[in-house]
Coordinates of C-alpha atoms in Angstrom, one line a residue:
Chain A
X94 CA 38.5 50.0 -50.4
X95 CA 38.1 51.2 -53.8
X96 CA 35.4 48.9 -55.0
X97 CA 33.7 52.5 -55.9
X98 CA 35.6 54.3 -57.4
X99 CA 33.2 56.4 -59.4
X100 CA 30.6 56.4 -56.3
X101 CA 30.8 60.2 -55.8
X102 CA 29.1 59.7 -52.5
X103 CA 32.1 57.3 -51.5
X104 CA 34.2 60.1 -52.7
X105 CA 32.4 62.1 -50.0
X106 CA 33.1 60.4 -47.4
X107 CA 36.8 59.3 -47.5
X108 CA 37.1 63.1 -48.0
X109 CA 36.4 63.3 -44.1
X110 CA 39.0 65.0 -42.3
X111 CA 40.6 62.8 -39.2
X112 CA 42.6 63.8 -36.5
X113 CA 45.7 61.9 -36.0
X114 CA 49.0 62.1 -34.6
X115 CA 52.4 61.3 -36.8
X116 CA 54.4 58.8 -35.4
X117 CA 57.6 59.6 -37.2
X118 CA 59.2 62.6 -38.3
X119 CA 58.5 63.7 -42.0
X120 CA 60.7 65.6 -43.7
X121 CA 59.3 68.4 -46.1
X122 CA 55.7 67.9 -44.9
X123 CA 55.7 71.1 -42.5
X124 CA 53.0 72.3 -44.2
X125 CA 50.4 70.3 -43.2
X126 CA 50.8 71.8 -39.7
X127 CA 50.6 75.2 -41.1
X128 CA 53.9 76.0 -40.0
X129 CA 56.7 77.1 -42.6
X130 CA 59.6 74.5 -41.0
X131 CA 60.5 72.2 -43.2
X132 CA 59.6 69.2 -41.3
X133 CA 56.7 67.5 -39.5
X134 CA 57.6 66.9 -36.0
X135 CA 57.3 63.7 -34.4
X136 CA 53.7 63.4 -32.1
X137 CA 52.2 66.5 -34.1
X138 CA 48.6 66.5 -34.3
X139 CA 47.2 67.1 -38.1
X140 CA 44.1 66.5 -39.9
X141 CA 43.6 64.4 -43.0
X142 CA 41.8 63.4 -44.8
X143 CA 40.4 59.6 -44.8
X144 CA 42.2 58.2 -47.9
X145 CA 45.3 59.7 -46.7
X146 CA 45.0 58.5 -43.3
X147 CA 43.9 55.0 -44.4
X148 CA 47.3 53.9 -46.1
X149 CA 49.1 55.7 -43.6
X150 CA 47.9 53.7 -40.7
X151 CA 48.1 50.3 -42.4
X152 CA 51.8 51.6 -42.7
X153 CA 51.8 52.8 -38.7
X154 CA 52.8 55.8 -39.3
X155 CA 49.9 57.8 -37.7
X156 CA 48.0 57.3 -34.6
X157 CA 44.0 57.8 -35.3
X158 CA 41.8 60.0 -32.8
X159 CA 38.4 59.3 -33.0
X160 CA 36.5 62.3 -35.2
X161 CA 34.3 64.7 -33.0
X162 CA 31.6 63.2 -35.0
X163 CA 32.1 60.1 -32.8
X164 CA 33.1 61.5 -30.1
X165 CA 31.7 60.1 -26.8
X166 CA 29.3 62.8 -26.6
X167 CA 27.8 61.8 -29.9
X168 CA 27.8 57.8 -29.7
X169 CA 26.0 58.6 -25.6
X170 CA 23.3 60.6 -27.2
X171 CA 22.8 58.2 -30.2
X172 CA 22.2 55.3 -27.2
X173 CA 19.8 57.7 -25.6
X174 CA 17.7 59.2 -28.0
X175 CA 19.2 58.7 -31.5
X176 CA 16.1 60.2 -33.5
X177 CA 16.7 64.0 -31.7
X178 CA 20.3 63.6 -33.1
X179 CA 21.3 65.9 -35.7
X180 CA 23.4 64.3 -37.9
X181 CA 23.7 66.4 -41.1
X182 CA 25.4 69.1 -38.6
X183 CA 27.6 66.4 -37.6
X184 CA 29.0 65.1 -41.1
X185 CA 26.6 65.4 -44.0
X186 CA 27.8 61.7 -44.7
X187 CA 27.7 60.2 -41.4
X188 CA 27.0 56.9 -41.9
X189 CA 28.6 56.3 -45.0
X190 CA 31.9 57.8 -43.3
X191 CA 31.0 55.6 -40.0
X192 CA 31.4 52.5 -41.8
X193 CA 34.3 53.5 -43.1
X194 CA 35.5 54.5 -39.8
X195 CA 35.0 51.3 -38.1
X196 CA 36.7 49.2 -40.7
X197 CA 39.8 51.4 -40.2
X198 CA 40.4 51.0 -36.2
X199 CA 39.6 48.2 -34.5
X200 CA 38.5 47.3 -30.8
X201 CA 35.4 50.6 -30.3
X202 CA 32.7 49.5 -30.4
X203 CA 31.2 52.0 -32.8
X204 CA 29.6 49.9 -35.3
X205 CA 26.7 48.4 -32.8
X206 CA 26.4 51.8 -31.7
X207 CA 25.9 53.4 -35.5
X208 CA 23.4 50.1 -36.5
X209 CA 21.1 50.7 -33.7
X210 CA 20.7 54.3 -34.1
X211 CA 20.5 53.8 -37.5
X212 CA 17.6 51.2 -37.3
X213 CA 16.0 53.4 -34.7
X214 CA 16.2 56.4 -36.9
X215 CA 14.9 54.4 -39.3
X216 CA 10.7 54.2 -38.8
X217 CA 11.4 57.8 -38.0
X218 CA 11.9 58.2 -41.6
X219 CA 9.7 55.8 -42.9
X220 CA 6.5 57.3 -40.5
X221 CA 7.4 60.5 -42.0
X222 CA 7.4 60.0 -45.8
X223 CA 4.3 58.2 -45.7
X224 CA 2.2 60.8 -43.8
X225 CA 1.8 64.3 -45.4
X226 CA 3.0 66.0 -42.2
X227 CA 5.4 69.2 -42.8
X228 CA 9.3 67.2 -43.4
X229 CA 11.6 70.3 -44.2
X230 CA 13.0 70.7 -40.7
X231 CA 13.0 66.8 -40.3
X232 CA 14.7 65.8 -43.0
X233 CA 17.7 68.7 -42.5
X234 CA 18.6 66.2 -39.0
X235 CA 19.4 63.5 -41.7
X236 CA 22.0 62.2 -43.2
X237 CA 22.7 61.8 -46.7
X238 CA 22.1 57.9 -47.2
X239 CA 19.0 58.5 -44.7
X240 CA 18.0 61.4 -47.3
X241 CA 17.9 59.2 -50.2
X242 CA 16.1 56.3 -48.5
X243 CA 13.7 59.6 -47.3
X244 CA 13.1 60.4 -50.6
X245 CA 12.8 56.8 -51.9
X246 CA 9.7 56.5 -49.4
X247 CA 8.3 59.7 -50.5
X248 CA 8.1 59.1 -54.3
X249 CA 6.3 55.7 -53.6
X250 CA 3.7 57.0 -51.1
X251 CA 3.0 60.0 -53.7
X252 CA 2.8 57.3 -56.7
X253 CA 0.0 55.4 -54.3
X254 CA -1.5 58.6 -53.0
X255 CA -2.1 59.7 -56.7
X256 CA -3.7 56.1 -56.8
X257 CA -5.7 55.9 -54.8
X258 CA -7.3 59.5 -55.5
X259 CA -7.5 58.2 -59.3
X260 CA -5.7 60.9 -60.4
X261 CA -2.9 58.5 -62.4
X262 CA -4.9 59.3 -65.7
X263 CA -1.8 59.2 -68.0
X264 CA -3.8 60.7 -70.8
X265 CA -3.0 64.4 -69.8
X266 CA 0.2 65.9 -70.3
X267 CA 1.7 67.3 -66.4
X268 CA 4.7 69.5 -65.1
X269 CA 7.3 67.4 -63.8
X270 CA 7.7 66.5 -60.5
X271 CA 10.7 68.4 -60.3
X272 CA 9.3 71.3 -61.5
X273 CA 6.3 71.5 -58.9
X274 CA 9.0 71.3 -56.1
X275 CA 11.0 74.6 -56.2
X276 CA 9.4 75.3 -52.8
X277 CA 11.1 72.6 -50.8
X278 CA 14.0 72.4 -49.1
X279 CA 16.2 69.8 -49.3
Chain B
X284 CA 19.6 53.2 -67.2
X285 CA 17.5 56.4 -68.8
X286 CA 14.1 55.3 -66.4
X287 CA 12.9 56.8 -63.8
X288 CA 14.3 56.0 -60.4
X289 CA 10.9 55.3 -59.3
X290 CA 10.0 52.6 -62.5
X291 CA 13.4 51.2 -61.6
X292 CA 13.2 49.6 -58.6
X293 CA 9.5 48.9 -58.1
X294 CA 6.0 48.6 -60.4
X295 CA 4.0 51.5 -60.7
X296 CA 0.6 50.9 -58.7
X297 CA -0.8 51.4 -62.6
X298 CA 1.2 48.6 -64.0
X299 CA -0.4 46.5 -60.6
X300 CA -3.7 48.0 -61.9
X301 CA -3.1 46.2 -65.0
X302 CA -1.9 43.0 -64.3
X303 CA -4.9 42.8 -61.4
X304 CA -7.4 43.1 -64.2
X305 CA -6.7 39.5 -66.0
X306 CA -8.2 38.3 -63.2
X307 CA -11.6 36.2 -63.9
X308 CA -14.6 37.6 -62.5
X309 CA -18.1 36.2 -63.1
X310 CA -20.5 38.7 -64.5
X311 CA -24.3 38.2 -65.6
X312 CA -24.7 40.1 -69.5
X313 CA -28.0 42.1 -69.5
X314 CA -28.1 42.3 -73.3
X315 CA -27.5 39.4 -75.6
X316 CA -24.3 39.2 -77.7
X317 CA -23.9 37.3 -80.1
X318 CA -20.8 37.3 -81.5
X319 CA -17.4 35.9 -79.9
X320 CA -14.8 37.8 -78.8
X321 CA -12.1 36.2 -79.7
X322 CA -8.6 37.3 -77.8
X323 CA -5.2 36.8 -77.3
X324 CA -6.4 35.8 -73.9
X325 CA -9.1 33.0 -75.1
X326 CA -12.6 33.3 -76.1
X327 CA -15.2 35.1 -74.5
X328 CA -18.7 35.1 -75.3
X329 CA -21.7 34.6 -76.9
X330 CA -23.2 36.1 -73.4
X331 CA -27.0 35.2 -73.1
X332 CA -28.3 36.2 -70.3
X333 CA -29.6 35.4 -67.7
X334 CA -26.4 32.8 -67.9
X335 CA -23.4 34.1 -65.9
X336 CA -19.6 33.9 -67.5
X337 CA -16.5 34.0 -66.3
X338 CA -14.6 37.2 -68.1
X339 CA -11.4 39.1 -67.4
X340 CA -12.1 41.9 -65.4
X341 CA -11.2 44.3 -67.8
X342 CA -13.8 43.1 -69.6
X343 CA -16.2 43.1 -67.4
X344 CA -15.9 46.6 -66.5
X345 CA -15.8 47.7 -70.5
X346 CA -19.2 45.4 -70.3
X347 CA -20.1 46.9 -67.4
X348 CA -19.3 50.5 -68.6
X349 CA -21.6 50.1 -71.9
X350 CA -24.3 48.9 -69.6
X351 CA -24.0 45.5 -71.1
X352 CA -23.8 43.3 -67.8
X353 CA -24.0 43.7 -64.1
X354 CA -20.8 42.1 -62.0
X355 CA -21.1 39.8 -59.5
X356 CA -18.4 40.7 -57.1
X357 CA -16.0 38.4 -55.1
X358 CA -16.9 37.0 -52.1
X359 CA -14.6 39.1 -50.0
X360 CA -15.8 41.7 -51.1
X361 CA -18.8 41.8 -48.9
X362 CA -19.6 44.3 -46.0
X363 CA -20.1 41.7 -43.4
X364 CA -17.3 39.9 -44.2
X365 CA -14.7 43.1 -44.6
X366 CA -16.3 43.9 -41.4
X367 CA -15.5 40.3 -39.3
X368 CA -11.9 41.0 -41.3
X369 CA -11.4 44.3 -39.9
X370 CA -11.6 43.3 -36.5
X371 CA -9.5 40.3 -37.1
X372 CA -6.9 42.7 -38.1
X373 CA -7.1 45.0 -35.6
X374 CA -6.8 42.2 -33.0
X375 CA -4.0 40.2 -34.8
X376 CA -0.1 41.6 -34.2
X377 CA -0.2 40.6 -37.6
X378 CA -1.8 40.4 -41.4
X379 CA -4.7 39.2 -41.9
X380 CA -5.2 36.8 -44.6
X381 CA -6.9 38.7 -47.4
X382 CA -6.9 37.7 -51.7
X383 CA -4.1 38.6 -53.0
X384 CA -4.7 41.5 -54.8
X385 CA -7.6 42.6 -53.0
X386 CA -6.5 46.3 -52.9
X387 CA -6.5 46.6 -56.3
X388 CA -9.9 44.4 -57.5
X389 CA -11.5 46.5 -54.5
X390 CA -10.5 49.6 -55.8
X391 CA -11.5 49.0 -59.6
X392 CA -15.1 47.5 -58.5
X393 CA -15.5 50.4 -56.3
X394 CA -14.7 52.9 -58.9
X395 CA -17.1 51.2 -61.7
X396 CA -19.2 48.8 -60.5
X397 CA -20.9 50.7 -57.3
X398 CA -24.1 49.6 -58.2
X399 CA -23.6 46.1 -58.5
X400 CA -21.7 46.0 -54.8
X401 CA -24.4 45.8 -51.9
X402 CA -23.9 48.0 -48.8
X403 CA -21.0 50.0 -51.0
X404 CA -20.7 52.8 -48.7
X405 CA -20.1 50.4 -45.8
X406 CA -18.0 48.4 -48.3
X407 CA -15.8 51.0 -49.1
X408 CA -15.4 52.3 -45.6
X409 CA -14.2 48.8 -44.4
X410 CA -11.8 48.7 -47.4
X411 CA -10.5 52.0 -46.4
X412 CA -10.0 50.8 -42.8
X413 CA -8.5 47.4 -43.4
X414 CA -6.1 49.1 -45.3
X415 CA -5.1 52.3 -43.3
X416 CA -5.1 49.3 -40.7
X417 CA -2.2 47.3 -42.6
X418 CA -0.2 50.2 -43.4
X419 CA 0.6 51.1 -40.2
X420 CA 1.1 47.8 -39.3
X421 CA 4.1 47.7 -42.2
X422 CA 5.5 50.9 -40.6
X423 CA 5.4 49.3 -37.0
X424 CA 7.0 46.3 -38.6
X425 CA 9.8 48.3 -39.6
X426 CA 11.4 48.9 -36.2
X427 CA 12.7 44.8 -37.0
X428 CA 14.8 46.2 -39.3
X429 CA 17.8 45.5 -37.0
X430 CA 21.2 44.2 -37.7
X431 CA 19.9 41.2 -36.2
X432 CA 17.7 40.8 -38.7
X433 CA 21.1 39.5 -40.7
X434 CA 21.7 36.9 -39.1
X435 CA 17.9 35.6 -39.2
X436 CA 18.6 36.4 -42.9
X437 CA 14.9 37.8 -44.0
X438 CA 11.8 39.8 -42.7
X439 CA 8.7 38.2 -42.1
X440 CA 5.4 39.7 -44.2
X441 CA 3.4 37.2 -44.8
X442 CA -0.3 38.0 -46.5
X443 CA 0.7 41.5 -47.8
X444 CA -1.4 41.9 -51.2
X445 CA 0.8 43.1 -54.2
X446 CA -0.1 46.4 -54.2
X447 CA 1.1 47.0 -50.5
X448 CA 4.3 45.3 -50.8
X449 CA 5.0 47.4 -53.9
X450 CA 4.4 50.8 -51.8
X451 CA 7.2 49.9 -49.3
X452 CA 9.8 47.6 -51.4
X453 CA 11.9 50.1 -52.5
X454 CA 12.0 51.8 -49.2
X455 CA 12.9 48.4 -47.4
X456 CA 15.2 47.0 -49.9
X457 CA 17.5 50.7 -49.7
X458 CA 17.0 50.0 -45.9
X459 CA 18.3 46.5 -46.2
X460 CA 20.8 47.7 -48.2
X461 CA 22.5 50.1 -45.8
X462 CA 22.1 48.1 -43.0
X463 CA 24.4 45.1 -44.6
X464 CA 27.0 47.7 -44.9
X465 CA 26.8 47.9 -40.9
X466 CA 26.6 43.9 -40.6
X467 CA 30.1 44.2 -42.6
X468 CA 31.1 46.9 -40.1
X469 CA 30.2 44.7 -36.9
X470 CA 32.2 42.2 -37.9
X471 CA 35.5 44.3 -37.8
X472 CA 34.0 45.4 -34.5
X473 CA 34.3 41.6 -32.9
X474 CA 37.9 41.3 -33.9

């Protein structure tokens, strides 16, 4: 689980919050609940985060509901049309976090569910950063990992692009890409 | 690393640019040299024309540039033949078999040696198609990016020139990438 430590985009993700139920009383942890009583009552629903929740359930000491961002709703309209889906509203870090997800509760069948719209989702992304069609409100439907792959696809059509129109003279001195950017949003 | 992401995972289609022009081409010199040139890469020269030799392309289009030889360009490259190939490849599901690195030897010919191409506009127009062509075929070929694909264990592209692969390697390898996290994900999913 910690095999990236430093990845600040794992980071991200196991900072999800998930909904679960205690399946003990805690003593002292009232708080969570937002209630001053000095305990956590048996069967109370709280939110953590994924780290926490992840020793706690190898423990059994929570029950795990499944996050609104894979709710029902979401997983039925990822079957039916997973390219109108827009994931960045759901979790910024949706797939990243749905990995996680699925190796921490067993028997949904979530995973197949999050490959296929992922793959379908893909030549989406792939038709769009090779054509030079407007991508702003496109690319704010997308995920993080699907932004960097996005942006991956972008920077090599651009590098053939320049190419192809000869313009990859490397004997004049030009602004930086970054610099040429400032009206995009990303 | 300190290099660009983009010089990281792939060439540049420069670097392609380069290493596409040690290939031999034949050329016929129009002036006589005498003198050898002698390179890292062997020994060119004396040129006497009418005689034809087989040069570097690079060198033929520095030749060419001076007005020292005309080029005698590759077979393929050939507006009845581009012609025949673009219809083979917009029949065929898949790629067509062209050289190599026909992208980029088409594209350095085109850009120096027009006159020595017959039919160049034509020739440059198939290009152009053949290529728009096989692009979108590598898009289509994208929707087999599946988690199935895993199990099969690789993607088949067979007859892409250099240059093309390079434009969509990094985008399919950070594809692959991501998708083996879900083939490690499905497995917990058939527990």
């Amino acid at each position: 689980m910690t095999d990236k430590f430093w990845d600040i985009d794992d980071v991200l993700a196991e900072q999800q919050k998930i909904p679960c139920f205690v399946s003990l009383d805690i003593p002292g942890y009232g708080f969570l609940d937002g209630n001053s009583s000095e305990n956590l009552a048996k069967n109370t629903r709280v939110e953590m985060p994924f780290w926490l929740v992840y020793p706690m359930t190898v423990a059994d000491s929570v029950e795990i509901e499944i996050p609104a961002c894979f709710s029902k709703r979401v997983t039925d309209d990822l079957s039916t049309s997973a390219k109108s889906v827009n994931l960045n509203g759901l979790c910024p870090c949706f797939f990243y976090f749905g990995i996680k997800f699925v190796n921490l509760i067993e028997g949904i069948a979530l995973g197949k569910v999050l490959a296929e719209a992922f793959s379908e989702r893909l030549a989406e992304i792939m038709r769009y950063s090779q054509s030079g069609r407007s991508y702003s409100k496109f690319i704010s439907f997308l995920d993080d990992t699907e932004k960097q792959i996005f942006q991956i696809g972008r920077e090599s059509a651009h590098l053939m692009q320049m190419w192809s129109n000869g313009l990859c003279n490397n004997d004049k001195i030009q602004a930086a890409r970054v610099l040429k950017k400032t009206n995009v949003k990303m | 690393m300190a290099l660009p992401k983009a010089l990281r995972s792939s060439l540049t289609p420069q670097e392609i640019e380069f290493i596409a022009e040690n290939q031999q081409i034949t050329i016929v010199p129009t002036r006589a040299i005498n003198d050898k040139f002698e390179l890292l890469s062997g020994e060119f020269g004396p040129f006497r024309p009418p005689l034809k030799s087989k040069v570097p392309l690079w060198l033929a289009l520095l030749l060419k540039r001076k007005g020292k030889c005309t080029i005698v360009p590759p077979v393929w490259l050939d507006a009845e033949y581009l012609e025949a190939k673009l219809e083979e490849e917009r029949a065929s599901a898949g790629f067509t078999e062209m050289p190599f690195m026909w992208l980029e030897t088409a594209n350095l010919l085109v850009k120096d040696a027009q006159d020595d191409i017959p039919h160049y506009e034509q020739v440059r127009n198939y290009i152009k198609g053949i290529k728009e062509c096989r692009g979108n075929k590598a898009v289509a070929g994208l929707k087999f990016i599946t988690i199935d694909l895993f199990s099969q264990g690789f993607l088949n592209l067979d007859n892409l020139g250099l240059m093309e692969v390079n434009e969509i390697k990094p985008f399919f390898a950070k594809a692959f990438d991501e998708m083996g996290k879900f083939s490690g994900a499905l497995a917990t999913d058939k527990q």
